[in-house]
Short mmCIF file of C-alpha atoms in Angstrom, two decimals:
data_model
loop_
_atom_site.label_atom_id
_atom_site.label_comp_id
_atom_site.label_asym_id
_atom_site.label_seq_id
_atom_site.Cartn_x
_atom_site.Cartn_y
_atom_site.Cartn_z
CA UNK P 206 -72.88 -24.76 -50.39
CA UNK P 207 -71.23 -28.55 -50.62
CA UNK P 208 -68.09 -29.10 -48.31
CA UNK P 209 -65.15 -29.25 -49.72
CA UNK P 210 -62.93 -32.49 -50.35
CA UNK P 211 -59.04 -31.90 -50.81
CA UNK P 212 -56.92 -33.18 -53.22
CA UNK P 213 -53.81 -34.93 -51.33
CA UNK P 214 -51.16 -35.26 -53.76
CA UNK P 215 -48.66 -38.03 -52.93
CA UNK P 216 -45.43 -37.36 -54.71
CA UNK P 217 -42.68 -39.12 -51.39
CA UNK P 218 -41.44 -41.75 -53.34
CA UNK P 219 -41.44 -45.59 -52.13
CA UNK P 220 -44.36 -44.74 -50.53
CA UNK P 221 -47.49 -47.35 -49.53
CA UNK P 222 -50.79 -46.23 -49.72
CA UNK P 223 -53.12 -48.59 -48.34
CA UNK P 224 -56.70 -48.51 -46.22
CA UNK P 225 -57.14 -49.01 -42.89
CA UNK P 226 -60.70 -49.45 -42.25
CA UNK P 227 -62.52 -46.31 -43.49
CA UNK P 228 -58.92 -44.70 -43.04
CA UNK P 229 -55.95 -44.02 -45.85
CA UNK P 230 -52.94 -44.47 -44.19
CA UNK P 231 -50.02 -43.86 -46.10
CA UNK P 232 -46.30 -45.54 -44.91
CA UNK P 233 -42.59 -45.64 -46.23
CA UNK P 234 -40.76 -48.70 -45.42
CA UNK P 235 -42.45 -49.56 -41.96
CA UNK P 236 -43.10 -45.33 -40.48
CA UNK P 237 -45.77 -44.86 -40.75
CA UNK P 238 -46.17 -40.71 -42.96
CA UNK P 239 -50.07 -40.02 -42.97
CA UNK P 240 -53.84 -40.82 -41.49
CA UNK P 241 -56.27 -39.96 -42.79
CA UNK P 242 -60.05 -40.45 -43.10
CA UNK P 243 -61.17 -41.55 -47.15
CA UNK P 244 -64.43 -39.06 -46.93
CA UNK P 245 -62.82 -36.30 -45.90
CA UNK P 246 -61.21 -36.96 -49.46
CA UNK P 247 -62.22 -35.54 -53.05
CA UNK P 248 -59.13 -36.73 -54.89
CA UNK P 249 -55.68 -39.13 -54.84
CA UNK P 250 -53.45 -37.32 -57.31
CA UNK P 251 -49.16 -39.96 -56.93
CA UNK P 252 -46.27 -38.83 -58.90
CA UNK P 253 -43.60 -41.37 -59.48
CA UNK P 254 -43.55 -44.53 -57.34
CA UNK P 255 -46.30 -44.38 -54.96
CA UNK P 256 -48.56 -47.87 -55.03
CA UNK P 257 -52.44 -48.18 -53.44
CA UNK P 258 -53.23 -50.98 -52.07
CA UNK P 259 -56.60 -52.77 -55.08
CA UNK P 260 -59.10 -52.48 -51.51
CA UNK P 261 -57.95 -48.67 -51.71
CA UNK P 262 -58.74 -48.17 -54.96
CA UNK P 263 -62.17 -49.76 -54.62
CA UNK P 264 -62.93 -47.51 -51.59
CA UNK P 265 -62.04 -44.64 -53.39
CA UNK P 266 -64.35 -45.95 -56.00
CA UNK P 267 -67.22 -46.91 -54.72
CA UNK P 268 -66.89 -43.07 -53.05
CA UNK P 269 -66.77 -41.35 -55.41
CA UNK P 270 -62.58 -40.32 -54.88
CA UNK P 271 -60.70 -39.55 -58.20
CA UNK P 272 -56.74 -41.20 -57.97
CA UNK P 273 -54.87 -40.16 -60.47
CA UNK P 274 -51.13 -41.68 -61.17
CA UNK P 275 -48.83 -38.64 -63.10
CA UNK P 276 -45.15 -39.53 -63.19
CA UNK P 277 -42.62 -38.27 -61.13
CA UNK P 278 -42.13 -34.91 -63.80
CA UNK P 279 -46.48 -34.57 -63.47
CA UNK P 280 -47.44 -36.09 -66.76
CA UNK P 281 -50.64 -37.42 -66.62
CA UNK P 282 -50.56 -41.58 -66.43
CA UNK P 283 -53.25 -43.09 -65.90
CA UNK P 284 -56.48 -42.76 -63.35
CA UNK P 285 -58.76 -45.30 -62.10
CA UNK P 286 -62.69 -44.22 -61.45
CA UNK P 287 -66.24 -46.45 -60.12
CA UNK P 288 -69.22 -46.63 -61.64
CA UNK P 289 -69.71 -43.07 -60.80
CA UNK P 290 -73.13 -41.20 -63.09
CA UNK P 291 -74.82 -41.82 -65.38
CA UNK P 292 -75.78 -39.62 -66.39
CA UNK P 293 -76.66 -39.57 -70.03
CA UNK P 294 -79.46 -37.71 -70.99
CA UNK P 295 -77.27 -34.79 -70.24
CA UNK P 296 -73.87 -36.17 -72.08
CA UNK P 297 -75.87 -37.15 -75.51
CA UNK P 298 -77.16 -33.08 -74.93
CA UNK P 299 -74.02 -31.69 -75.11
CA UNK P 300 -73.31 -33.65 -77.93
CA UNK P 301 -75.95 -33.32 -79.42
CA UNK P 302 -74.82 -29.28 -78.67
CA UNK P 303 -71.06 -29.28 -79.61
CA UNK P 304 -72.85 -30.55 -83.32
CA UNK P 305 -74.61 -27.87 -83.25
CA UNK P 306 -71.95 -24.88 -84.44
CA UNK P 307 -74.06 -22.17 -83.21
CA UNK P 308 -74.27 -23.39 -79.96
CA UNK P 309 -71.08 -24.49 -79.90
CA UNK P 310 -70.14 -20.57 -80.58
CA UNK P 311 -72.03 -19.16 -78.04
CA UNK P 312 -70.45 -21.65 -75.31
CA UNK P 313 -67.28 -20.66 -75.85
CA UNK P 314 -67.92 -16.81 -76.13
CA UNK P 315 -68.98 -17.09 -72.73
CA UNK P 316 -66.43 -19.35 -71.62
CA UNK P 317 -63.50 -16.28 -73.09
CA UNK P 318 -65.58 -13.98 -71.99
CA UNK P 319 -64.61 -15.14 -68.25
CA UNK P 320 -61.79 -15.64 -69.78
CA UNK P 321 -60.73 -11.93 -71.22
CA UNK P 322 -62.92 -10.42 -67.89
CA UNK P 323 -60.59 -12.77 -65.15
CA UNK P 324 -57.84 -11.49 -66.86
CA UNK P 325 -58.79 -7.81 -66.79
CA UNK P 326 -59.33 -8.42 -62.87
CA UNK P 327 -54.75 -9.45 -62.53
CA UNK P 328 -54.54 -5.93 -64.65
CA UNK P 329 -57.14 -4.44 -62.29
CA UNK P 330 -55.71 -5.35 -58.87
CA UNK P 331 -51.49 -4.75 -59.56
CA UNK P 332 -52.79 -1.54 -60.88
CA UNK P 333 -54.81 -0.87 -58.02
CA UNK P 334 -52.49 -1.88 -55.76
CA UNK P 335 -49.70 -0.48 -56.51
CA UNK P 336 -50.51 2.24 -59.27
CA UNK P 337 -49.54 5.09 -57.94
CA UNK P 338 -45.87 4.31 -56.84
CA UNK P 339 -43.68 6.91 -58.39
CA UNK P 340 -41.18 4.87 -59.88
CA UNK P 341 -43.11 2.34 -61.94
CA UNK P 342 -45.37 5.24 -63.54
CA UNK P 343 -44.02 3.64 -67.08
CA UNK P 344 -45.39 0.52 -65.71
CA UNK P 345 -49.34 1.77 -64.62
CA UNK P 346 -48.66 3.63 -68.04
CA UNK P 347 -48.68 0.47 -70.34
CA UNK P 348 -51.08 -1.48 -67.50
CA UNK P 349 -53.88 0.93 -67.84
CA UNK P 350 -53.14 0.68 -71.88
CA UNK P 351 -53.42 -2.75 -71.66
CA UNK P 352 -56.90 -2.58 -69.45
CA UNK P 353 -58.33 -0.44 -71.95
CA UNK P 354 -57.87 -3.14 -75.15
CA UNK P 355 -57.91 -5.83 -73.29
CA UNK P 356 -61.56 -4.63 -72.54
CA UNK P 357 -62.54 -3.76 -75.51
CA UNK P 358 -60.90 -7.33 -76.74
CA UNK P 359 -63.98 -8.15 -74.26
CA UNK P 360 -66.85 -6.39 -75.99
CA UNK P 361 -65.31 -7.12 -79.66
CA UNK P 362 -65.53 -11.13 -78.30
CA UNK P 363 -69.57 -10.66 -79.09
CA UNK P 364 -69.07 -9.28 -81.59
CA UNK P 365 -68.06 -12.93 -83.01
CA UNK P 366 -69.78 -15.73 -84.20
CA UNK P 367 -67.66 -18.83 -85.45
CA UNK P 368 -64.55 -20.78 -83.49
CA UNK P 369 -61.45 -18.21 -85.43
CA UNK P 370 -63.18 -15.20 -84.55
CA UNK P 371 -63.48 -16.16 -81.21
CA UNK P 372 -59.96 -17.08 -80.96
CA UNK P 373 -58.75 -14.81 -83.21
CA UNK P 374 -59.84 -12.49 -80.09
CA UNK P 375 -58.60 -14.56 -77.19
CA UNK P 376 -55.33 -13.94 -78.59
CA UNK P 377 -55.28 -10.96 -78.81
CA UNK P 378 -56.20 -10.61 -75.68
CA UNK P 379 -53.39 -13.26 -74.46
CA UNK P 380 -50.80 -11.10 -75.84
CA UNK P 381 -51.62 -7.88 -74.42
CA UNK P 382 -51.91 -9.59 -71.19
CA UNK P 383 -48.78 -11.48 -71.79
CA UNK P 384 -47.20 -9.26 -73.08
CA UNK P 385 -47.31 -6.57 -69.77
CA UNK P 386 -46.85 -9.16 -67.48
CA UNK P 387 -43.44 -9.12 -66.45
CA UNK P 388 -44.31 -5.75 -64.69
CA UNK P 389 -46.23 -8.08 -62.92
CA UNK P 390 -43.48 -10.41 -61.59
CA UNK P 391 -42.21 -7.86 -58.48
CA UNK P 392 -38.96 -10.13 -57.94
CA UNK P 393 -36.03 -9.05 -60.59
CA UNK P 394 -34.61 -12.90 -61.26
CA UNK P 395 -37.62 -14.13 -62.78
CA UNK P 396 -37.56 -13.02 -65.85
CA UNK P 397 -40.85 -13.71 -68.62
CA UNK P 398 -41.39 -12.13 -72.13
CA UNK P 399 -43.68 -14.53 -74.06
CA UNK P 400 -45.96 -17.36 -73.03
CA UNK P 401 -43.60 -20.79 -74.37
CA UNK P 402 -44.72 -24.40 -73.96
CA UNK P 403 -43.47 -27.72 -74.87
CA UNK P 404 -41.53 -27.37 -73.25
CA UNK P 405 -41.27 -23.58 -70.49
CA UNK P 406 -37.77 -21.72 -71.51
CA UNK P 407 -37.83 -20.44 -68.04
CA UNK P 408 -39.20 -20.94 -64.06
CA UNK P 409 -42.78 -18.81 -64.70
CA UNK P 410 -43.27 -20.18 -68.03
CA UNK P 411 -42.87 -23.61 -65.89
CA UNK P 412 -44.31 -22.88 -63.66
CA UNK P 413 -47.88 -21.53 -65.20
CA UNK P 414 -47.74 -25.00 -66.89
CA UNK P 415 -47.09 -27.13 -63.49
CA UNK P 416 -50.26 -24.58 -62.75
CA UNK P 417 -52.13 -24.75 -65.45
CA UNK P 418 -52.08 -28.93 -65.38
CA UNK P 419 -53.39 -28.65 -61.76
CA UNK P 420 -56.40 -26.20 -63.01
CA UNK P 421 -57.09 -29.02 -65.64
CA UNK P 422 -57.11 -31.87 -63.11
CA UNK P 423 -59.81 -30.57 -61.32
CA UNK P 424 -61.93 -29.51 -64.09
CA UNK P 425 -61.76 -32.83 -65.51
CA UNK P 426 -62.81 -34.19 -61.67
CA UNK P 427 -66.18 -31.11 -61.30
CA UNK P 428 -67.09 -32.55 -64.91
CA UNK P 429 -66.82 -35.93 -64.44
CA UNK P 430 -68.82 -36.09 -61.03
CA UNK P 431 -71.25 -33.55 -62.75
CA UNK P 432 -71.69 -35.78 -65.21
CA UNK P 433 -71.05 -34.02 -68.61
CA UNK P 434 -68.13 -35.85 -70.40
CA UNK P 435 -64.87 -34.30 -70.46
CA UNK P 436 -64.05 -35.35 -73.76
CA UNK P 437 -66.30 -32.61 -76.33
CA UNK P 438 -65.55 -29.55 -75.71
CA UNK P 439 -66.91 -26.26 -77.44
CA UNK P 440 -63.96 -24.20 -78.05
CA UNK P 441 -61.33 -26.81 -77.88
CA UNK P 442 -61.07 -28.82 -80.88
CA UNK P 443 -62.59 -32.33 -80.24
CA UNK P 444 -58.52 -34.80 -80.88
CA UNK P 445 -58.27 -37.64 -79.44
CA UNK P 446 -57.62 -37.80 -76.05
CA UNK P 447 -56.82 -34.75 -75.78
CA UNK P 448 -60.14 -33.40 -72.06
CA UNK P 449 -61.18 -31.06 -74.38
CA UNK P 450 -64.85 -29.84 -72.04
CA UNK P 451 -61.56 -29.72 -69.12
CA UNK P 452 -59.93 -27.31 -71.25
CA UNK P 453 -62.74 -25.60 -71.82
CA UNK P 454 -63.81 -24.66 -68.49
CA UNK P 455 -60.12 -24.48 -67.46
CA UNK P 456 -59.83 -20.98 -69.23
CA UNK P 457 -62.04 -18.94 -66.61
CA UNK P 458 -59.69 -19.82 -64.56
CA UNK P 459 -56.15 -19.66 -65.84
CA UNK P 460 -55.85 -16.28 -64.83
CA UNK P 461 -57.20 -17.46 -60.74
CA UNK P 462 -53.66 -19.36 -61.76
CA UNK P 463 -51.57 -16.47 -63.62
CA UNK P 464 -52.90 -15.22 -59.74
CA UNK P 465 -51.10 -17.25 -57.65
CA UNK P 466 -48.05 -18.11 -59.99
CA UNK P 467 -47.26 -14.77 -59.39
CA UNK P 468 -48.31 -13.97 -55.34
CA UNK P 469 -45.29 -17.83 -54.79
CA UNK P 470 -42.83 -16.19 -57.14
CA UNK P 471 -43.22 -12.02 -55.52
CA UNK P 472 -44.03 -13.89 -51.42
CA UNK P 473 -40.41 -15.25 -52.31
CA UNK P 474 -41.88 -19.26 -51.70
CA UNK P 475 -39.95 -19.85 -55.09
CA UNK P 476 -37.06 -19.02 -55.93
CA UNK P 477 -34.75 -19.04 -59.04
CA UNK P 478 -32.39 -22.18 -57.22
CA UNK P 479 -36.03 -23.79 -56.68
CA UNK P 480 -35.60 -24.95 -60.48
CA UNK P 481 -33.75 -26.81 -63.13
CA UNK P 482 -32.74 -25.76 -66.03
CA UNK P 483 -32.01 -29.47 -69.01
CA UNK P 484 -29.91 -30.08 -71.23
CA UNK P 485 -32.87 -28.85 -74.09
CA UNK P 486 -33.26 -25.43 -72.09
CA UNK P 487 -36.27 -26.11 -70.27
CA UNK P 488 -36.46 -25.63 -66.86
CA UNK P 489 -38.85 -27.84 -63.82
CA UNK P 490 -39.40 -27.36 -60.61
CA UNK P 491 -37.89 -29.54 -57.73
CA UNK P 492 -39.40 -31.81 -56.26
CA UNK P 493 -38.84 -30.40 -52.00
CA UNK P 494 -40.10 -27.04 -53.86
CA UNK P 495 -43.07 -28.49 -56.26
CA UNK P 496 -43.46 -29.83 -51.94
CA UNK P 497 -44.72 -25.50 -50.64
CA UNK P 498 -46.33 -25.84 -54.43
CA UNK P 499 -48.96 -27.97 -53.20
CA UNK P 500 -49.14 -27.32 -49.45
CA UNK P 501 -50.03 -23.59 -51.32
CA UNK P 502 -51.43 -24.67 -53.93
CA UNK P 503 -55.08 -27.17 -51.00
CA UNK P 504 -53.65 -23.73 -48.96
CA UNK P 505 -55.11 -21.40 -51.53
CA UNK P 506 -58.12 -23.87 -52.89
CA UNK P 507 -59.36 -23.56 -48.65
CA UNK P 508 -59.88 -19.17 -49.39
CA UNK P 509 -64.16 -18.28 -50.38
CA UNK P 510 -65.16 -15.71 -52.09
CA UNK P 511 -68.74 -14.33 -53.43
CA UNK P 512 -69.85 -16.69 -56.52
CA UNK P 513 -71.20 -13.46 -57.40
CA UNK P 514 -74.06 -15.48 -59.83
CA UNK P 515 -74.34 -17.65 -56.79
CA UNK P 516 -74.82 -14.31 -54.17
CA UNK P 517 -73.08 -17.14 -52.36
CA UNK P 518 -69.83 -17.03 -50.68
CA UNK P 519 -67.93 -20.28 -51.90
CA UNK P 520 -64.47 -21.95 -52.07
CA UNK P 521 -61.74 -20.96 -54.53
CA UNK P 522 -61.76 -25.65 -54.55
CA UNK P 523 -65.75 -25.79 -55.20
CA UNK P 524 -65.01 -23.00 -58.32
CA UNK P 525 -64.02 -25.93 -60.85
CA UNK P 526 -67.95 -28.26 -59.38
CA UNK P 527 -70.42 -24.98 -59.11
CA UNK P 528 -69.90 -23.84 -63.18
CA UNK P 529 -69.15 -27.46 -64.18
CA UNK P 530 -73.75 -27.87 -62.26
CA UNK P 531 -74.30 -24.47 -64.23
CA UNK P 532 -73.45 -25.48 -67.74
CA UNK P 533 -75.52 -29.25 -66.56
CA UNK P 534 -78.15 -26.77 -65.13
CA UNK P 535 -77.69 -25.00 -68.66
CA UNK P 536 -77.28 -28.24 -70.67
CA UNK P 537 -80.68 -29.35 -69.31
CA UNK P 538 -82.85 -26.41 -70.41
CA UNK P 539 -82.88 -24.51 -67.34
CA UNK P 540 -81.47 -21.43 -68.54
CA UNK P 541 -80.61 -19.90 -71.20
CA UNK P 542 -77.31 -19.19 -71.42
CA UNK P 543 -74.09 -20.90 -69.76
CA UNK P 544 -72.78 -18.33 -66.91
CA UNK P 545 -68.58 -17.67 -66.03
CA UNK P 546 -67.28 -16.86 -63.25
CA UNK P 547 -66.59 -13.87 -62.90
CA UNK P 548 -64.02 -13.55 -61.01
CA UNK P 549 -64.47 -8.88 -59.01
CA UNK C 69 -92.87 -53.81 -75.99
CA UNK C 70 -93.16 -53.64 -72.02
CA UNK C 71 -92.76 -50.20 -70.79
CA UNK C 72 -90.07 -48.77 -68.50
CA UNK C 73 -90.29 -49.72 -64.91
CA UNK C 74 -91.17 -46.86 -61.94
CA UNK C 75 -89.72 -47.15 -59.37
CA UNK C 76 -92.60 -47.88 -56.11
CA UNK C 77 -89.97 -45.79 -54.09
CA UNK C 78 -89.80 -43.09 -57.84
CA UNK C 79 -93.98 -41.91 -56.61
CA UNK C 80 -92.84 -40.59 -52.92
CA UNK C 81 -90.28 -38.18 -54.69
CA UNK C 82 -92.44 -37.04 -57.75
CA UNK C 83 -95.37 -36.64 -54.93
CA UNK C 84 -92.92 -34.61 -53.14
CA UNK C 85 -90.78 -32.88 -56.15
CA UNK C 86 -91.24 -33.70 -59.87
CA UNK C 87 -87.94 -32.11 -59.87
CA UNK C 88 -86.77 -34.40 -57.26
CA UNK C 89 -88.30 -37.05 -59.40
CA UNK C 90 -86.90 -36.28 -62.71
CA UNK C 91 -82.74 -35.34 -61.54
CA UNK C 92 -82.72 -38.59 -59.90
CA UNK C 93 -84.50 -40.90 -62.95
CA UNK C 94 -83.30 -38.72 -65.83
CA UNK C 95 -80.38 -37.33 -64.89
CA UNK C 96 -78.59 -39.91 -62.57
CA UNK C 97 -78.20 -37.84 -59.70
CA UNK C 98 -78.05 -38.68 -56.30
CA UNK C 99 -76.35 -37.59 -52.89
CA UNK C 100 -77.29 -38.79 -49.38
CA UNK C 101 -77.95 -36.48 -46.14
CA UNK C 102 -78.48 -37.01 -42.54
CA UNK C 103 -82.29 -37.94 -43.95
CA UNK C 104 -81.53 -40.85 -46.21
CA UNK C 105 -78.91 -42.41 -44.57
CA UNK C 106 -80.84 -43.02 -41.81
CA UNK C 107 -84.20 -44.25 -43.80
CA UNK C 108 -80.77 -46.72 -44.95
CA UNK C 109 -80.00 -48.43 -41.77
CA UNK C 110 -83.70 -49.01 -40.91
CA UNK C 111 -83.91 -50.35 -44.60
CA UNK C 112 -80.69 -51.72 -44.01
CA UNK C 113 -82.46 -53.12 -40.23
CA UNK C 114 -85.85 -53.88 -42.44
CA UNK C 115 -84.84 -56.04 -45.97
CA UNK C 116 -83.55 -58.90 -45.10
CA UNK C 117 -85.23 -61.60 -47.03
CA UNK C 118 -86.95 -63.11 -44.43
CA UNK C 119 -90.54 -65.41 -44.15
CA UNK C 120 -91.67 -65.96 -40.48
CA UNK C 121 -95.30 -67.35 -39.21
CA UNK C 122 -96.65 -66.92 -36.36
CA UNK C 123 -99.93 -67.72 -35.19
CA UNK C 124 -102.10 -66.84 -38.11
CA UNK C 125 -99.73 -63.88 -39.79
CA UNK C 126 -97.28 -64.63 -41.92
CA UNK C 127 -94.46 -62.58 -43.40
CA UNK C 128 -92.78 -62.09 -45.23
CA UNK C 129 -90.13 -59.33 -46.47
CA UNK C 130 -88.34 -57.96 -48.62
CA UNK C 131 -90.89 -58.69 -51.61
CA UNK C 132 -90.03 -58.71 -55.15
CA UNK C 133 -93.36 -56.46 -56.87
CA UNK C 134 -95.02 -55.56 -60.52
CA UNK C 135 -97.78 -54.61 -62.04
CA UNK C 136 -97.96 -56.71 -64.79
CA UNK C 137 -99.93 -53.51 -67.24
CA UNK C 138 -99.53 -50.20 -65.04
CA UNK C 139 -95.12 -50.59 -65.16
CA UNK C 140 -94.33 -49.76 -62.07
CA UNK C 141 -92.20 -52.21 -59.55
CA UNK C 142 -89.99 -52.61 -56.50
CA UNK C 143 -89.96 -53.62 -53.28
CA UNK C 144 -92.65 -54.18 -50.07
CA UNK C 145 -90.17 -53.60 -47.37
CA UNK C 146 -93.13 -55.98 -44.97
CA UNK C 147 -95.66 -58.00 -46.96
CA UNK C 148 -97.85 -59.58 -44.08
CA UNK C 149 -100.70 -62.33 -44.80
CA UNK C 150 -103.17 -62.29 -42.99
CA UNK C 151 -104.65 -65.84 -42.06
CA UNK C 152 -108.76 -66.25 -42.69
CA UNK C 153 -111.56 -67.83 -41.78
CA UNK C 154 -112.15 -69.36 -44.28
CA UNK C 155 -108.50 -70.43 -45.36
CA UNK C 156 -107.56 -68.26 -47.25
CA UNK C 157 -104.25 -65.63 -46.76
CA UNK C 158 -105.56 -61.87 -46.96
CA UNK C 159 -101.44 -59.98 -48.17
CA UNK C 160 -101.01 -57.08 -45.89
CA UNK C 161 -98.46 -54.28 -47.05
CA UNK C 162 -95.91 -52.55 -44.51
CA UNK C 163 -93.29 -49.91 -45.21
CA UNK C 164 -91.71 -48.12 -44.08
CA UNK C 165 -90.21 -45.39 -43.33
CA UNK C 166 -87.66 -42.53 -40.43
CA UNK C 167 -89.65 -39.58 -39.94
CA UNK C 168 -93.85 -39.62 -39.09
CA UNK C 169 -96.81 -39.11 -39.94
CA UNK C 170 -96.27 -35.69 -42.85
CA UNK C 171 -99.17 -33.84 -44.15
CA UNK C 172 -99.06 -34.78 -48.08
CA UNK C 173 -99.53 -38.29 -49.14
CA UNK C 174 -96.87 -39.14 -50.87
CA UNK C 175 -95.76 -41.71 -47.59
CA UNK C 176 -99.46 -43.65 -49.36
CA UNK C 177 -99.41 -43.37 -52.51
CA UNK C 178 -96.40 -45.26 -52.12
CA UNK C 179 -98.20 -48.04 -50.67
CA UNK C 180 -100.80 -48.05 -52.20
CA UNK C 181 -99.52 -48.88 -55.00
CA UNK C 182 -97.34 -52.65 -53.84
CA UNK C 183 -100.55 -52.65 -53.10
CA UNK C 184 -101.93 -52.53 -56.61
CA UNK C 185 -99.06 -55.23 -57.22
CA UNK C 186 -99.93 -57.23 -54.54
CA UNK C 187 -103.39 -57.67 -56.72
CA UNK C 188 -102.26 -58.10 -60.15
CA UNK C 189 -100.28 -60.88 -59.01
CA UNK C 190 -102.24 -62.54 -55.96
CA UNK C 191 -105.51 -61.44 -58.20
CA UNK C 192 -107.45 -60.91 -54.79
CA UNK C 193 -108.02 -57.27 -53.84
CA UNK C 194 -105.53 -56.10 -51.43
CA UNK C 195 -108.15 -52.84 -49.56
CA UNK C 196 -105.95 -52.15 -46.69
CA UNK C 197 -102.19 -51.96 -45.13
CA UNK C 198 -99.80 -50.03 -42.73
CA UNK C 199 -97.20 -47.69 -42.34
CA UNK C 200 -94.40 -47.44 -39.71
CA UNK C 201 -92.72 -44.84 -38.70
CA UNK C 202 -89.38 -44.97 -36.83
CA UNK C 203 -89.95 -41.98 -35.13
CA UNK C 204 -93.14 -42.69 -33.68
CA UNK C 205 -93.09 -46.26 -33.60
CA UNK C 206 -95.91 -47.15 -34.52
CA UNK C 207 -98.34 -48.57 -37.03
CA UNK C 208 -101.48 -45.97 -39.23
CA UNK C 209 -103.14 -48.01 -40.87
CA UNK C 210 -104.54 -47.46 -44.48
CA UNK C 211 -107.30 -47.95 -45.72
CA UNK C 212 -107.23 -47.86 -50.41
CA UNK C 213 -109.99 -46.15 -51.16
CA UNK C 214 -110.65 -45.01 -54.57
CA UNK C 215 -109.75 -41.22 -53.76
CA UNK C 216 -106.27 -42.89 -53.16
CA UNK C 217 -106.44 -45.44 -56.31
CA UNK C 218 -106.71 -42.74 -57.52
CA UNK C 219 -104.28 -40.60 -56.90
CA UNK C 220 -101.90 -43.50 -57.31
CA UNK C 221 -102.56 -43.88 -60.91
CA UNK C 222 -102.27 -39.82 -61.59
CA UNK C 223 -99.59 -40.54 -60.47
CA UNK C 224 -97.95 -43.04 -62.46
CA UNK C 225 -98.94 -41.03 -65.01
CA UNK C 226 -97.03 -37.92 -64.84
CA UNK C 227 -94.28 -40.19 -63.32
CA UNK C 228 -94.20 -42.05 -66.74
CA UNK C 229 -94.79 -38.50 -68.78
CA UNK C 230 -92.20 -37.80 -67.25
CA UNK C 231 -89.73 -40.92 -68.35
CA UNK C 232 -90.78 -40.34 -72.17
CA UNK C 233 -90.33 -37.43 -72.73
CA UNK C 234 -86.77 -36.66 -70.51
CA UNK C 235 -87.44 -33.28 -69.17
CA UNK C 236 -86.37 -32.59 -66.73
CA UNK C 237 -89.62 -29.71 -65.33
CA UNK C 238 -88.34 -26.70 -63.95
CA UNK C 239 -87.76 -25.94 -59.81
CA UNK C 240 -90.39 -24.10 -58.24
CA UNK C 241 -89.03 -23.03 -55.21
CA UNK C 242 -90.46 -24.36 -51.90
CA UNK C 243 -88.63 -22.94 -48.41
CA UNK C 244 -89.24 -25.39 -46.67
CA UNK C 245 -89.24 -28.50 -49.32
CA UNK C 246 -86.25 -27.57 -50.35
CA UNK C 247 -84.17 -27.14 -47.21
CA UNK C 248 -84.90 -29.91 -47.18
CA UNK C 249 -84.66 -31.88 -49.91
CA UNK C 250 -80.72 -33.95 -50.53
CA UNK C 251 -80.11 -32.81 -54.08
CA UNK C 252 -80.48 -29.64 -53.25
CA UNK C 253 -77.01 -28.03 -54.46
CA UNK C 254 -77.66 -29.56 -57.73
CA UNK C 255 -81.08 -28.59 -58.83
CA UNK C 256 -80.22 -25.04 -56.94
CA UNK C 257 -84.11 -24.26 -57.11
CA UNK C 258 -83.45 -20.71 -56.59
CA UNK C 259 -80.13 -19.65 -58.97
CA UNK C 260 -82.09 -19.92 -62.64
CA UNK C 261 -85.34 -17.66 -62.37
CA UNK C 262 -83.18 -14.78 -63.51
CA UNK C 263 -82.32 -14.64 -67.00
CA UNK C 264 -78.99 -15.35 -67.51
CA UNK C 265 -77.55 -14.61 -70.70
CA UNK C 266 -79.26 -10.78 -69.85
CA UNK C 267 -77.87 -10.76 -65.87
CA UNK C 268 -73.90 -11.72 -67.76
CA UNK C 269 -74.92 -9.17 -70.62
CA UNK C 270 -74.66 -6.86 -68.37
CA UNK C 271 -72.40 -7.85 -66.48
CA UNK C 272 -70.48 -7.31 -69.03
CA UNK C 273 -71.25 -4.14 -70.22
CA UNK C 274 -70.25 -2.83 -66.58
CA UNK C 275 -66.72 -1.15 -66.34
#
């Protein structure tokens, strides 16, 4: 497998990032804070007031290092990209496939199968680790029921022959899964009753939303590297400005993100005081704990696991790229189905 | 209508592996590895457009070549023009390769295709040329005989077929070749021989 290159997240305000030979150098005032060889990078993500020299930008563009600008709360602003991957035949096949109802449904179904399968893995892992603790028997019973209902939803996906019914099943599975999510949280301070976005109204939802954004960025980069059009999806509706295919691809990885968020909370890497509550009742992560989260996220991406389809050990950070590859190879006719990542 | 040009350097990709040719030509896949990087460095030295004259030999580097009817084009590393006793000049193409002479004929076909272009452009026969191998630092003379010319024309036609059908051939795994191929990560020669939908159905049915 190819080496996993790093994504650097820069959130120091007023940082100046430039190129020094083949290194990226970050300065704040006159002080050099970091120096990294550029060939080890896959992407740069800048939060807020971060400046990048045009020469570094050009060098990144030539070497397929993506630069993404977010505002200081993580909202997407812009991205800088070089003239890479012009696989027009792949994109054309993608668009034609997207316009074909049956083919779109087939791909969307495999992707959602992956998502439900992986949601079930999250519950199963918990049941395996904590299911026999006596004081938790009610919870375990509820989790076991939820696990069975997810299995049923997963089977029922096979019969769905329209995007609407697929979405219906997916919604049902989400209710079952998030209905017992609170049982997976082992820190009593953190309460969760339902998935709420726009805006997240509690710390757990704030964490989920923030991490899903990171995931979508990674999926988008993976698709672009592979030559796929991130805007043209099969499950998510096309809408100008929406990375529909990146959202499609992210579906199968969301449960891994959920598990990552749970571990941050359960291992007490974050606490309630790391969050800021806003007058509208929404929550965001403060700057310093966001640093903790991003460092943990980078560590997580270095972990390796066995990819069931490739039967090969791969790092977590490469998974979106591998899945984008499978999708591209499927669209170009190498195999008879897209194969989602199944988290064993 | 003019034919879409096929680049001389791509012919050797086809002969190495038709799928490799298609991935580069149709799917814009290109990954640098040790071998391609070494080749590039070697060529940076050769590829300075340049003319020289020494005795009866005039040397031209980085000469652009094309063929009016075959639809092939590219750049010759070096063409030597050997002055003949009658005062005419005989073109003699030389192609630089990293490594050493190979058992397959990909390098010879690329050189022969250059000869076909030279014949078309100069209007005279080009019976021989040479390959220079970086690892052994030695020239190997190549005769453009009937068999090699036939193989070269067949290869051009096979490449043209892929460009016209726009279909990427399926992978045919060969350990020795695939391990040295810079595109192995994109090609996945061993992974898509299993039926994917059956595999997935089976995984999802397992409890």
